[in-house]
Short mmCIF file of C-alpha atoms and ligand atoms in Angstrom, two decimals:
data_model
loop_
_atom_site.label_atom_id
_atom_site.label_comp_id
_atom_site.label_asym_id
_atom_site.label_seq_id
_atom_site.Cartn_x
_atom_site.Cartn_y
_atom_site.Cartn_z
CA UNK A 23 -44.24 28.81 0.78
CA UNK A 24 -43.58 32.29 1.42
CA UNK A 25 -42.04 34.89 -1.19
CA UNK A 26 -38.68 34.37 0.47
CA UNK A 27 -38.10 31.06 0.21
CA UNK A 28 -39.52 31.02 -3.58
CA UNK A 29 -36.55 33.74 -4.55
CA UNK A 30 -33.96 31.40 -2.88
CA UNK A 31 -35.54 28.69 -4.38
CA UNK A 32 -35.05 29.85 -7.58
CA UNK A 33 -31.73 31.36 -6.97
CA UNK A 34 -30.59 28.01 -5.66
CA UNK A 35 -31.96 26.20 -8.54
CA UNK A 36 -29.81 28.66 -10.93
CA UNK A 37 -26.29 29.14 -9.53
CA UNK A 38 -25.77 26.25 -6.56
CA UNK A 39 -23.99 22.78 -7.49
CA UNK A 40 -24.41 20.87 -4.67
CA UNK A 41 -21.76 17.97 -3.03
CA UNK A 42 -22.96 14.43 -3.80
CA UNK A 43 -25.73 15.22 -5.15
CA UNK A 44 -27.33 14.53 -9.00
CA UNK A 45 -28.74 18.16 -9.63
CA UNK A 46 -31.74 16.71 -11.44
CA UNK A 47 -32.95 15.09 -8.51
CA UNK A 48 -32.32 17.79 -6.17
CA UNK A 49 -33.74 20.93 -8.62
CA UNK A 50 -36.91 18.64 -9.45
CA UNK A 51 -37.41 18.75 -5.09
CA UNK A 52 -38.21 21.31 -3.12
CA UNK A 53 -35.34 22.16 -1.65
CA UNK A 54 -34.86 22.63 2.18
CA UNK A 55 -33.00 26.02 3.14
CA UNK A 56 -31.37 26.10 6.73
CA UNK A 57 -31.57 29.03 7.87
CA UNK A 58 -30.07 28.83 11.69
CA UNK A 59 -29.58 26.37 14.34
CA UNK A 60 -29.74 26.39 18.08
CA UNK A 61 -28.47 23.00 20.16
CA UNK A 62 -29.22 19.96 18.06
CA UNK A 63 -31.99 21.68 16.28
CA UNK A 64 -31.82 23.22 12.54
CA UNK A 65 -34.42 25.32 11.44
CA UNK A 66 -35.41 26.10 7.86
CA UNK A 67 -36.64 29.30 6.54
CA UNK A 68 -39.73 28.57 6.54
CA UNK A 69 -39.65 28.27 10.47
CA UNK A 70 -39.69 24.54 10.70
CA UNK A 71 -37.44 22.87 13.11
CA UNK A 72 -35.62 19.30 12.25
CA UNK A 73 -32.84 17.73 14.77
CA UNK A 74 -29.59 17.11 13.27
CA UNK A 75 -29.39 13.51 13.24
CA UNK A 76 -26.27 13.05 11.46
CA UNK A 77 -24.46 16.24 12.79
CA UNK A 78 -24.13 18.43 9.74
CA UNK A 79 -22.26 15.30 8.25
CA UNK A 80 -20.63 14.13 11.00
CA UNK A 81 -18.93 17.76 11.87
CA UNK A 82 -21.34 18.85 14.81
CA UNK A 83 -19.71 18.21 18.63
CA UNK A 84 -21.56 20.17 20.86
CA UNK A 85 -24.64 21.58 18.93
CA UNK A 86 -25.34 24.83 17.09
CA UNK A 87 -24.73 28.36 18.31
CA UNK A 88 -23.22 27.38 21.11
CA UNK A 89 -22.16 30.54 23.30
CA UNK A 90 -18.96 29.74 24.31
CA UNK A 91 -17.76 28.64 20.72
CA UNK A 92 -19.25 32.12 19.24
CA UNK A 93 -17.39 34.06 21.83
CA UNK A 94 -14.12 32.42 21.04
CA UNK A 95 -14.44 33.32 17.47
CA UNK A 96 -15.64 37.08 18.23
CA UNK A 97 -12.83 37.68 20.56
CA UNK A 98 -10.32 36.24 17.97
CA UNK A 99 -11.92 38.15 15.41
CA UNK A 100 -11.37 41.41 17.29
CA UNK A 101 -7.22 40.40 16.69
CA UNK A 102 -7.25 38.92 13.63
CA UNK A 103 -9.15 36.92 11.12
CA UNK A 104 -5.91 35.40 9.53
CA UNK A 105 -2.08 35.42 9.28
CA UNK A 106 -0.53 33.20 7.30
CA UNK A 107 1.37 29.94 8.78
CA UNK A 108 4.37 30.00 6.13
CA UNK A 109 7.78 31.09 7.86
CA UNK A 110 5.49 32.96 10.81
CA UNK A 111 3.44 31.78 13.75
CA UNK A 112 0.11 32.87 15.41
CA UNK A 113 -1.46 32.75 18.93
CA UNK A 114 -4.43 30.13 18.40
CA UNK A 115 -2.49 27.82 15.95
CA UNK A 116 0.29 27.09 18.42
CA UNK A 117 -2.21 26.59 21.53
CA UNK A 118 -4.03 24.56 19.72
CA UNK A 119 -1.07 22.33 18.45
CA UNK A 120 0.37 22.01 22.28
CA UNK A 121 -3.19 20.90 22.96
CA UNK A 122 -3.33 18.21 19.75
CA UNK A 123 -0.03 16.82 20.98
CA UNK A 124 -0.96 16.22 24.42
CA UNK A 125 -4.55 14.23 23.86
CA UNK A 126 -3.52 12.30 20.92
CA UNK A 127 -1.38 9.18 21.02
CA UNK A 128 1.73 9.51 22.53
CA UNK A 129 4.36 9.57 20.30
CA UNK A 130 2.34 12.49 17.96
CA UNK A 131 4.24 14.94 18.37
CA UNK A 132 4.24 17.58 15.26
CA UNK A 133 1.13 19.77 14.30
CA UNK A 134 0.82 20.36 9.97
CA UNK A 135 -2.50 22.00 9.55
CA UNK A 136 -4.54 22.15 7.06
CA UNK A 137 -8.25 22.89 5.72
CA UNK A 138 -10.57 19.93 5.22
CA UNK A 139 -10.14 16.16 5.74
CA UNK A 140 -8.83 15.46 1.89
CA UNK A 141 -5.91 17.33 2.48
CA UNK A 142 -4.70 16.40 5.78
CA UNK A 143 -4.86 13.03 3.82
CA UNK A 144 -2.85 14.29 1.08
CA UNK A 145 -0.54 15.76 3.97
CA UNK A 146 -0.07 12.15 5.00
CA UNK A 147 0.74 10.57 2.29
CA UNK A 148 3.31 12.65 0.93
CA UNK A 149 4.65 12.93 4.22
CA UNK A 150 4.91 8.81 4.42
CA UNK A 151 6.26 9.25 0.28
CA UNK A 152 8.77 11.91 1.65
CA UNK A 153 10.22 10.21 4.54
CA UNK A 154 11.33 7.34 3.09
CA UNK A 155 13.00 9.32 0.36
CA UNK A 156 14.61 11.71 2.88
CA UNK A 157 15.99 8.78 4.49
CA UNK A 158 17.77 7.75 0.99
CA UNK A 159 15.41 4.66 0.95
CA UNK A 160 14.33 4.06 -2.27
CA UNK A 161 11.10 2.31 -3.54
CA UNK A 162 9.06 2.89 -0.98
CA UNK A 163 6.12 4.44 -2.82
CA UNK A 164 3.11 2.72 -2.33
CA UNK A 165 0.55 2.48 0.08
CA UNK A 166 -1.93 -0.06 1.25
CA UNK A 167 -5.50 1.04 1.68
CA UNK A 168 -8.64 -0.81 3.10
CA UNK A 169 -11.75 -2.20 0.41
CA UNK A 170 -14.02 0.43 0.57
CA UNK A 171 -12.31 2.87 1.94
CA UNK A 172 -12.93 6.55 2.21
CA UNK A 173 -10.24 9.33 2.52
CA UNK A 174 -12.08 12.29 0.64
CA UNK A 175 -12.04 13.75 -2.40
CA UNK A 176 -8.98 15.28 -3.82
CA UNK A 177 -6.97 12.90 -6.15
CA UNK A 178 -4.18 11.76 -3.77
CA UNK A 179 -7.09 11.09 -1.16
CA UNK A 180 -9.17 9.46 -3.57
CA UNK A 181 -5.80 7.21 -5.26
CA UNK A 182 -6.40 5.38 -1.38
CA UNK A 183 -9.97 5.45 -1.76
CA UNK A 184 -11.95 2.10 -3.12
CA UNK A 185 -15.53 3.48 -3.25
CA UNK A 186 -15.82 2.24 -6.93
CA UNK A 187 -19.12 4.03 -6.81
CA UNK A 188 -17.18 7.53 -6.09
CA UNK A 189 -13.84 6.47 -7.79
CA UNK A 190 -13.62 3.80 -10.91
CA UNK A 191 -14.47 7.02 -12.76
CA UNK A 192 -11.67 8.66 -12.19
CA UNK A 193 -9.00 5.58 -12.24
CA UNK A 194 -6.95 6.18 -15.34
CA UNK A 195 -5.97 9.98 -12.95
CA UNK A 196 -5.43 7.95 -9.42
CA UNK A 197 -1.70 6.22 -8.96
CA UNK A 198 -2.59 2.90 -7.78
CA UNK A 199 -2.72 1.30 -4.58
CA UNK A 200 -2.96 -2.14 -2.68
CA UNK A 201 -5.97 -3.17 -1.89
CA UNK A 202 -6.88 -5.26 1.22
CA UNK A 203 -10.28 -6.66 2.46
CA UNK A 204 -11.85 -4.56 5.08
CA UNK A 205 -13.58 -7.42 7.58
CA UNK A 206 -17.14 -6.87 6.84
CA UNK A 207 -18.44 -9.64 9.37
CA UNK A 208 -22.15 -9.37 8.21
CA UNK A 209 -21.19 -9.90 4.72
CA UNK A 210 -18.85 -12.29 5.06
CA UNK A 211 -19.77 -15.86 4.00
CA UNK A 212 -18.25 -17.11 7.33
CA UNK A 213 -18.59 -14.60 9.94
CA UNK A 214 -16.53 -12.33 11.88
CA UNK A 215 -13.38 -14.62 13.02
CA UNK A 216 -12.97 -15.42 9.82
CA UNK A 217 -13.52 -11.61 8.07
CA UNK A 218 -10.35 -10.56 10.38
CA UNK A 219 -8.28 -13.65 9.52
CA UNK A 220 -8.67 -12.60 5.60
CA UNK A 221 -7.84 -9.25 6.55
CA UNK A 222 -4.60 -10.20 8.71
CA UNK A 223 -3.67 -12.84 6.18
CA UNK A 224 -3.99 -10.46 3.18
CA UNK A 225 -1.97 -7.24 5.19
CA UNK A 226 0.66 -10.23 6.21
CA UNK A 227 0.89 -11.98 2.83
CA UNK A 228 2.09 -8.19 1.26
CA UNK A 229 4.43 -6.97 3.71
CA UNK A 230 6.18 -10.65 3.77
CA UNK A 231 6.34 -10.13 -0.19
CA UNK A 232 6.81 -6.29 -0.86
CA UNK A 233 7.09 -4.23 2.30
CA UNK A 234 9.97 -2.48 0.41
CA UNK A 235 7.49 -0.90 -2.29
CA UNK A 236 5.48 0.39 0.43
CA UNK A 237 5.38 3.61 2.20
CA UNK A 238 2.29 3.46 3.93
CA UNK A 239 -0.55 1.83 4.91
CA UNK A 240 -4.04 4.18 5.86
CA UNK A 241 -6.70 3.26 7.89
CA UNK A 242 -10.38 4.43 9.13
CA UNK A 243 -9.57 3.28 12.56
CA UNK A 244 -12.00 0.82 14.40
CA UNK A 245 -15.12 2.09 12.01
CA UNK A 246 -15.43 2.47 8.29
CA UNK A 247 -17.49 5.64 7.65
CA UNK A 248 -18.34 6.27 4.44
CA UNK A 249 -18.58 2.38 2.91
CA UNK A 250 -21.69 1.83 5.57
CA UNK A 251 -20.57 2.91 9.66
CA UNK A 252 -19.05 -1.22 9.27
CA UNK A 253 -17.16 -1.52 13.05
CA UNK A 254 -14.13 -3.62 12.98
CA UNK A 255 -14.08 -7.22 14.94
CA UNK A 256 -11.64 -6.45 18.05
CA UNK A 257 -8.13 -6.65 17.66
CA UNK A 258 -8.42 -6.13 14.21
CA UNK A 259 -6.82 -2.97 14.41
CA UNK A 260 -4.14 -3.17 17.17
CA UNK A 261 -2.53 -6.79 15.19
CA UNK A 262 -2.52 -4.84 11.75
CA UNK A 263 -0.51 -2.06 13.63
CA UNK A 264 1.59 -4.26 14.87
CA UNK A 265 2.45 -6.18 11.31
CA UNK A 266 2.94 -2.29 9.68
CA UNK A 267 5.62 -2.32 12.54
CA UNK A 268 7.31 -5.09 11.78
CA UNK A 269 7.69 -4.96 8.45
CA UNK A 270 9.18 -1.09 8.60
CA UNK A 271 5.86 0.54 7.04
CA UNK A 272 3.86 3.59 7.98
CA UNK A 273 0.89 3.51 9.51
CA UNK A 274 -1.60 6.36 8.93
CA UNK A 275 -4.67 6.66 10.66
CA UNK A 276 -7.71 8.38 9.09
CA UNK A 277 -9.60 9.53 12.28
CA UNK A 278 -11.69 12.32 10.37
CA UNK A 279 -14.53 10.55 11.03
CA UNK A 280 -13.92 8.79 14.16
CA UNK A 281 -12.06 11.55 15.89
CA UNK A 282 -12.98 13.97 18.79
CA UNK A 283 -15.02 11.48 21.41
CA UNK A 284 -17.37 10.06 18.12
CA UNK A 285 -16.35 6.70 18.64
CA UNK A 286 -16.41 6.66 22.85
CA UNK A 287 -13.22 7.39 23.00
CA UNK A 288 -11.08 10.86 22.28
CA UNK A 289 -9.64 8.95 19.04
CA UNK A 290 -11.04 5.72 17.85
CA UNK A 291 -7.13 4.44 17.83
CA UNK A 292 -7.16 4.66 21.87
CA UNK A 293 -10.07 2.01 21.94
CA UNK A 294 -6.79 -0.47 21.27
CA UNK A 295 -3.87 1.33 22.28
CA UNK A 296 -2.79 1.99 18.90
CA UNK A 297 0.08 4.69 18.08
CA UNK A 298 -0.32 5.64 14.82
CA UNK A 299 2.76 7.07 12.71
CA UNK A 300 0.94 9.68 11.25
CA UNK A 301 -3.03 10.67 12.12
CA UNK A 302 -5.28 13.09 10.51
CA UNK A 303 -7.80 15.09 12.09
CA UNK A 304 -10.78 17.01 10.97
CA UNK A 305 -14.38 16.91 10.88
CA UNK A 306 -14.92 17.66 14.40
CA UNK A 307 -11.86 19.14 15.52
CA UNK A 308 -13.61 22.54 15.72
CA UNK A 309 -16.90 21.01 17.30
CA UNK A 310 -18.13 21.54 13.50
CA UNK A 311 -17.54 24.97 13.40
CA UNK A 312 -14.99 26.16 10.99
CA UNK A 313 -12.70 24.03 8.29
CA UNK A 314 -9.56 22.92 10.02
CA UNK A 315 -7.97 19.97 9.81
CA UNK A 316 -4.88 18.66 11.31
CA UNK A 317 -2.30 16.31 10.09
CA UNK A 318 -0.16 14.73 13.13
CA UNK A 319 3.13 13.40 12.79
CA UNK A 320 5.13 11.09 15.29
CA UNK A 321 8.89 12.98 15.80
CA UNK A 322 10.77 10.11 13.71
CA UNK A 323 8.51 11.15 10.73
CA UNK A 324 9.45 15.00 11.04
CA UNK A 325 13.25 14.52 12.24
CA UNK A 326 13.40 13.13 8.68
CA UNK A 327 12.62 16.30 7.43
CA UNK A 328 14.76 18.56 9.86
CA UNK A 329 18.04 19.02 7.62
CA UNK A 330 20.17 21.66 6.39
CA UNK A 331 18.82 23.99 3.71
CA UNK A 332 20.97 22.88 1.05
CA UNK A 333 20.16 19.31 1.57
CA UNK A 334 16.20 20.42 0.24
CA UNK A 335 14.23 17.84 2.56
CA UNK A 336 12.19 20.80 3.37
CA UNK A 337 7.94 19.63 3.41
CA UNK A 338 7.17 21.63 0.32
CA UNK A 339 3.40 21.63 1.09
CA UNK A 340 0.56 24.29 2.13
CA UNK A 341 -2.28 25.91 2.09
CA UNK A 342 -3.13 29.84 1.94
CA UNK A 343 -5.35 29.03 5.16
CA UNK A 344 -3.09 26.70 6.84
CA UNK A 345 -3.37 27.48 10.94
CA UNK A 346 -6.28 29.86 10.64
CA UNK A 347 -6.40 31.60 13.62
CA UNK A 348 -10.56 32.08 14.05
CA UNK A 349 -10.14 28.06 13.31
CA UNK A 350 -8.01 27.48 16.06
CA UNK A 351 -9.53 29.61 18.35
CA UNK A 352 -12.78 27.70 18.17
CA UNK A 353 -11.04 24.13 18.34
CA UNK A 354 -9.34 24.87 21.08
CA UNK A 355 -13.07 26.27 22.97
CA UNK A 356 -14.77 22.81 22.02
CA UNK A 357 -12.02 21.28 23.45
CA UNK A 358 -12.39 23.37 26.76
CA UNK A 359 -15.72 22.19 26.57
CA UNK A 360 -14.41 18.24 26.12
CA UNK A 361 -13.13 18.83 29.54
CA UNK A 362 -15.62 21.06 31.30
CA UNK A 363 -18.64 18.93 30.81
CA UNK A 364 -16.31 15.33 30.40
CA UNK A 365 -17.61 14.79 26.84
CA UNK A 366 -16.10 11.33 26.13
CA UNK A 367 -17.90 9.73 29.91
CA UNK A 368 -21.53 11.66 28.09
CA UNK A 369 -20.83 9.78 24.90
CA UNK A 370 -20.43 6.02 26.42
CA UNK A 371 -23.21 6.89 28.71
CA UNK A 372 -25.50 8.15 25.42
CA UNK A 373 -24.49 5.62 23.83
CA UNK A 374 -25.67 2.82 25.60
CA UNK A 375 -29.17 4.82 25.66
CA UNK A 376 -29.03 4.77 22.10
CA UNK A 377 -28.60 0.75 22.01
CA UNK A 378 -31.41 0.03 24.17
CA UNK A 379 -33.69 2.67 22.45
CA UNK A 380 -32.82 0.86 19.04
CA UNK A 381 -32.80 -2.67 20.47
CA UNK A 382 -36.64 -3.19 19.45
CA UNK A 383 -35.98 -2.55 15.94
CA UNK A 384 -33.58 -5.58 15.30
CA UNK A 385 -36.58 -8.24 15.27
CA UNK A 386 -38.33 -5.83 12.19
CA UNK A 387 -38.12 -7.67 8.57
CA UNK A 388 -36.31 -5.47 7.04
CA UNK A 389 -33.29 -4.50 9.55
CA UNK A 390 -30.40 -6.59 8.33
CA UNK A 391 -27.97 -5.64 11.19
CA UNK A 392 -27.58 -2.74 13.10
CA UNK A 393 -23.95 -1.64 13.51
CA UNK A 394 -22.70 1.00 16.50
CA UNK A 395 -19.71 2.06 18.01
CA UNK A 396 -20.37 4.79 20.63
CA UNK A 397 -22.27 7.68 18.11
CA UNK A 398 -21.77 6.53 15.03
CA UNK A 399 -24.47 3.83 13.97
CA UNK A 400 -25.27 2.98 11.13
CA UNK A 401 -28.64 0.40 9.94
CA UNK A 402 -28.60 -1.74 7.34
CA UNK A 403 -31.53 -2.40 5.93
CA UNK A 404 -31.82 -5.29 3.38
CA UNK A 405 -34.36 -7.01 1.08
CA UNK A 406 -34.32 -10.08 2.96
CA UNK A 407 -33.64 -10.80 6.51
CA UNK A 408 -32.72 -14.50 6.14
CA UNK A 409 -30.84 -14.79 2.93
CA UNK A 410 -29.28 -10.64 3.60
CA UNK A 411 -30.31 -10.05 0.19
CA UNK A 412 -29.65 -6.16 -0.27
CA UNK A 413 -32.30 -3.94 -2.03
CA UNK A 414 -31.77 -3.18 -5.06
CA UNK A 415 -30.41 0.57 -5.30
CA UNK A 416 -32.49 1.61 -7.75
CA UNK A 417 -35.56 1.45 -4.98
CA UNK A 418 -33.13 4.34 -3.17
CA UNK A 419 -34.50 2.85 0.15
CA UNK A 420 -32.07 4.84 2.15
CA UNK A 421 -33.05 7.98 0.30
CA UNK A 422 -36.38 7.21 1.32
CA UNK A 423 -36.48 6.60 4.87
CA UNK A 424 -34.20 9.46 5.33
CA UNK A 425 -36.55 11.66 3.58
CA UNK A 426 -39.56 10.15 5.66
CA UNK A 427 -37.23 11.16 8.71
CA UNK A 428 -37.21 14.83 7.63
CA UNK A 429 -40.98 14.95 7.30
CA UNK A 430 -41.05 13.61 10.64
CA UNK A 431 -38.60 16.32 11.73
CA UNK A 432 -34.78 15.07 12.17
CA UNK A 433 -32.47 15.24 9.29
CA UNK A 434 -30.18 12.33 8.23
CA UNK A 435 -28.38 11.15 5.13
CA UNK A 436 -28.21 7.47 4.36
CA UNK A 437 -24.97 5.49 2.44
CA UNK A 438 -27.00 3.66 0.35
CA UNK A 439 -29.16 0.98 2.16
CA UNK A 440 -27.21 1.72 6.00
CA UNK A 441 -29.55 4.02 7.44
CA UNK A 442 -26.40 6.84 9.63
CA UNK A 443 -27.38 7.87 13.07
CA UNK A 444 -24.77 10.20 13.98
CA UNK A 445 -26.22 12.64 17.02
CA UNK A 446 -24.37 15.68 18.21
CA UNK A 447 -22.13 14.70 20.70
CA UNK A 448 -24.25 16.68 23.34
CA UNK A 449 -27.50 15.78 22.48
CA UNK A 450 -29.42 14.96 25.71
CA UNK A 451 -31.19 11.71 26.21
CA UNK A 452 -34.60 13.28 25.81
CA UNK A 453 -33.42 14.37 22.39
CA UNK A 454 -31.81 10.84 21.51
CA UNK A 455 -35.52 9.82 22.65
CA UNK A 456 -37.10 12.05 20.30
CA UNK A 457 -34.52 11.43 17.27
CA UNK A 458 -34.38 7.41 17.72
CA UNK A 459 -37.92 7.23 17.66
CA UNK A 460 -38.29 9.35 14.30
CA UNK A 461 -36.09 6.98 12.84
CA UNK A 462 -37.79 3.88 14.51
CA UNK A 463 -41.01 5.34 12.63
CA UNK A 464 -38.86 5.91 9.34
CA UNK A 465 -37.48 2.57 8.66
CA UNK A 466 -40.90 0.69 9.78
CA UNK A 467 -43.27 2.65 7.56
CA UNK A 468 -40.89 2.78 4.34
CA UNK A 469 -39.86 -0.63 4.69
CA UNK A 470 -42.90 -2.41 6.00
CA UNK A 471 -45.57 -0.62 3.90
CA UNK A 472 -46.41 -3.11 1.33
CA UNK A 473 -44.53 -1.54 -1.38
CA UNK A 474 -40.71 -2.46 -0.49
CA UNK A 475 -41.21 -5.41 1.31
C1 PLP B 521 -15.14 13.06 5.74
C2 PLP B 521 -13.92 12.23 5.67
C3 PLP B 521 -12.78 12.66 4.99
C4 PLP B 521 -12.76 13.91 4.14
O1 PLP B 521 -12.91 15.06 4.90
P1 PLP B 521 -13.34 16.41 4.14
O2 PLP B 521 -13.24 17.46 5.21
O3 PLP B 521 -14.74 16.20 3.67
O4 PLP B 521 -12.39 16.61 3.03
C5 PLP B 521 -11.65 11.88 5.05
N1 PLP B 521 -11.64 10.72 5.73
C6 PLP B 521 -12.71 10.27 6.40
C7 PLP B 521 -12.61 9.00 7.16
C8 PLP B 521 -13.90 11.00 6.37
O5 PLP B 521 -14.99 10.53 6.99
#
């Protein structure tokens, strides 16, 4: 402890409220204070160095202080910080929404910035709400959202979300929405064929009945993030495209997580060929640099918008940051870097690295299934390997073994008992080495030390 950290620790204590975290916990801990980064490394103030396992939350593309990501903010910052997107344009913002255009599915045409995940969400949906009303089609005004679903925080977000955890609190706020089983093959009673058939037979049964109360339907495309890293049986996502098609309703795809090479692919809806109607961005759009996020819209859904004044079909929506030039600037250098050192080829490669590495741990007792698509995995630990009993959350054994992981020098944070692996996009196979053997260690000696087993 040095006098430095003790003042911060204090100061901390006293002013910060912290995301997703219950402040008693976190004030009765000593809390760790990052103080700079370099690659995949973080280092605290005290000088101690942990890799980013999880990426900052899932944010971090190709590592920390990267060079050529620092110089594209400094040389944007010697123009200008910020100019506002409302009825005027700037330099980075349409680059970077030329650039959006051209590697996303094909028919996304229109860039609608915005700051954080949540509200390129919200952009969607009242987008979808809007463009049936433009079109004089009345009713449409629901969506259709996936059990456990995640779209962030804000209250339209969070009216798709069905974390009851995060959002039964806050019901009696939300408007509602239809709810359809997300195929969860490992905690299925049957299995994975028949996890996708509920799913397809539940999406089919409600357009058939009441496609015309129905706007949208919004999707974490081919993974689940938040509910557990829970990878979708194949096809799952291309057929439920396909029904939103014919039954005339949106789809929106939420690739916040899974967007920007995390998933193998640039976006996790061009593992199936999918063409979303409307897809938001985030999270790693600016290699986990600044907050932008994107909301991309397919021409059909804008030309609804594209009227005479009079007629008011104008998108009354925005943000005082919207388009951010220093934003932009950066997103479009990580993407320069996509190219330069052919991110998405690293990732499958990586990722296959990563498989074998954690191969050995799906014989231990306490490793229920380990789920990965490209870099996101996620372990689920359980109770019981046999019966897939879950612990019980009050033993917090993802808090644990994610704790034991920063004593042993990579950070992580679990979702309850799934265990996230979620490495920089350009860590190097000696680091995936180092950081899949810390959490080999982790999960053994929590799980298998006599106490939880
Ligand atoms: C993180 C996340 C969001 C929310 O993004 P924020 O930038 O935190 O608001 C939305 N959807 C998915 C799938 C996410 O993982």
């Amino acid at each position: 402890m040095n006098a430095d950290y003790d003042r911060l620790a204090a100061l901390n204590k006293d002013h910060l409220w912290h995301p997703f975290t219950q402040m008693k916990d976190y004030t009765n801990s000593d809390p760790l204070i990052i103080e700079r980064g370099e690659g995949v490394m973080l280092y605290d103030i005290q000088g101690r160095a942990y890799y980013d396992g999880f990426s900052s939350v899932w944010l971090n593309v190709h590592g920390h202080n990267v060079p050529e990501l620092n110089q594209a903010i400094t040389e944007q910052l010697g123009r200008v910080a910020h100019t506002t997107l409302l009825g005027m344009a700037n330099v980075p913002a349409i680059e970077l929404a030329e650039k959006l255009a051209a590697i996303t599915p094909r028919q996304l045409n229109k860039v609608f910035y915005s700051d954080s995940g949540a509200t390129g969400v919200e952009i969607a949906i009242k987008m979808a709400f809007q463009y049936w009303h433009n079109r004089g089609i009345r009713g449409k005004t629901t969506f259709i959202t996936m059990n456990q679903a995640y779209h962030g925080d804000t209250i339209g977000a969070v009216s798709v979300g069905a974390i009851p955890l995060y959002h039964d609190v806050f019901r009696q706020m939300l408007f509602p929405s239809h709810i359809i089983p997300y195929p969860y093959a490992y905690r299925h009673a049957c299995g994975e064929t028949e996890a996708l058939e509920a799913t397809l037979t539940a999406l089919s049964h409600l357009l058939q009945t009441r496609a015309d109360e129905i706007a949208a339907l919004i999707v974490e495309p081919i993974v689940q993030g938040a509910s557990g890293i829970i990878v979708m049986p194949p096809g799952c996502l291309r057929q439920m495209a396909e029904l939103c098609r014919k039954h005339g309703v949106l789809l929106i795809a939420d690739e916040v997580a899974t967007g920007f090479g995390r998933t193998g692919a640039m976006f996790a809806c061009d593992l199936e060929a999918v063409s979303p109607d409307l897809m938001v961005i985030g999270k790693g759009l600016t290699g986990g640099y600044l907050p932008v996020a994107a909301t991309l819209a397919i021409d059909e859904v804008y030309d609804a918008f594209y009227a005479d004044y009079h007629e008011q079909k104008t998108f009354f929506h925005g943000h005082s940051y919207t388009g951010n030039p220093l934003g932009c600037a950066v997103a479009l250098a990580s993407l320069k870097l996509f190219e330069e050192r052919s991110m998405i080829e690293g990732v499958r490669a990586k990722a296959s690295f990563v498989e074998r590495k954690l191969a050995a741990l799906k014989d231990r007792p306490h490793v229920g299934e380990i789920r990965q698509q490209g870099m996101m995995i996620g372990i689920e630990l359980v109770r019981d390997k046999e019966s897939r009993e879950p612990y019980d959350w009050a033993e917090r054994i993802g808090v644990r073994t994610s704790l034991q992981a920063r004593e042993l020098g990579m950070l992580t944070r679990p979702l309850g008992n799934v265990i996230v692996f979620i490495p920089p996009l350009s860590s190097t196979e000696a680091e995936l080495d180092a950081m899949t053997s810390i959490l080999t260690e982790s999960i053994i000696s929590v799980t298998e030390d006599g106490r939880a087993s």
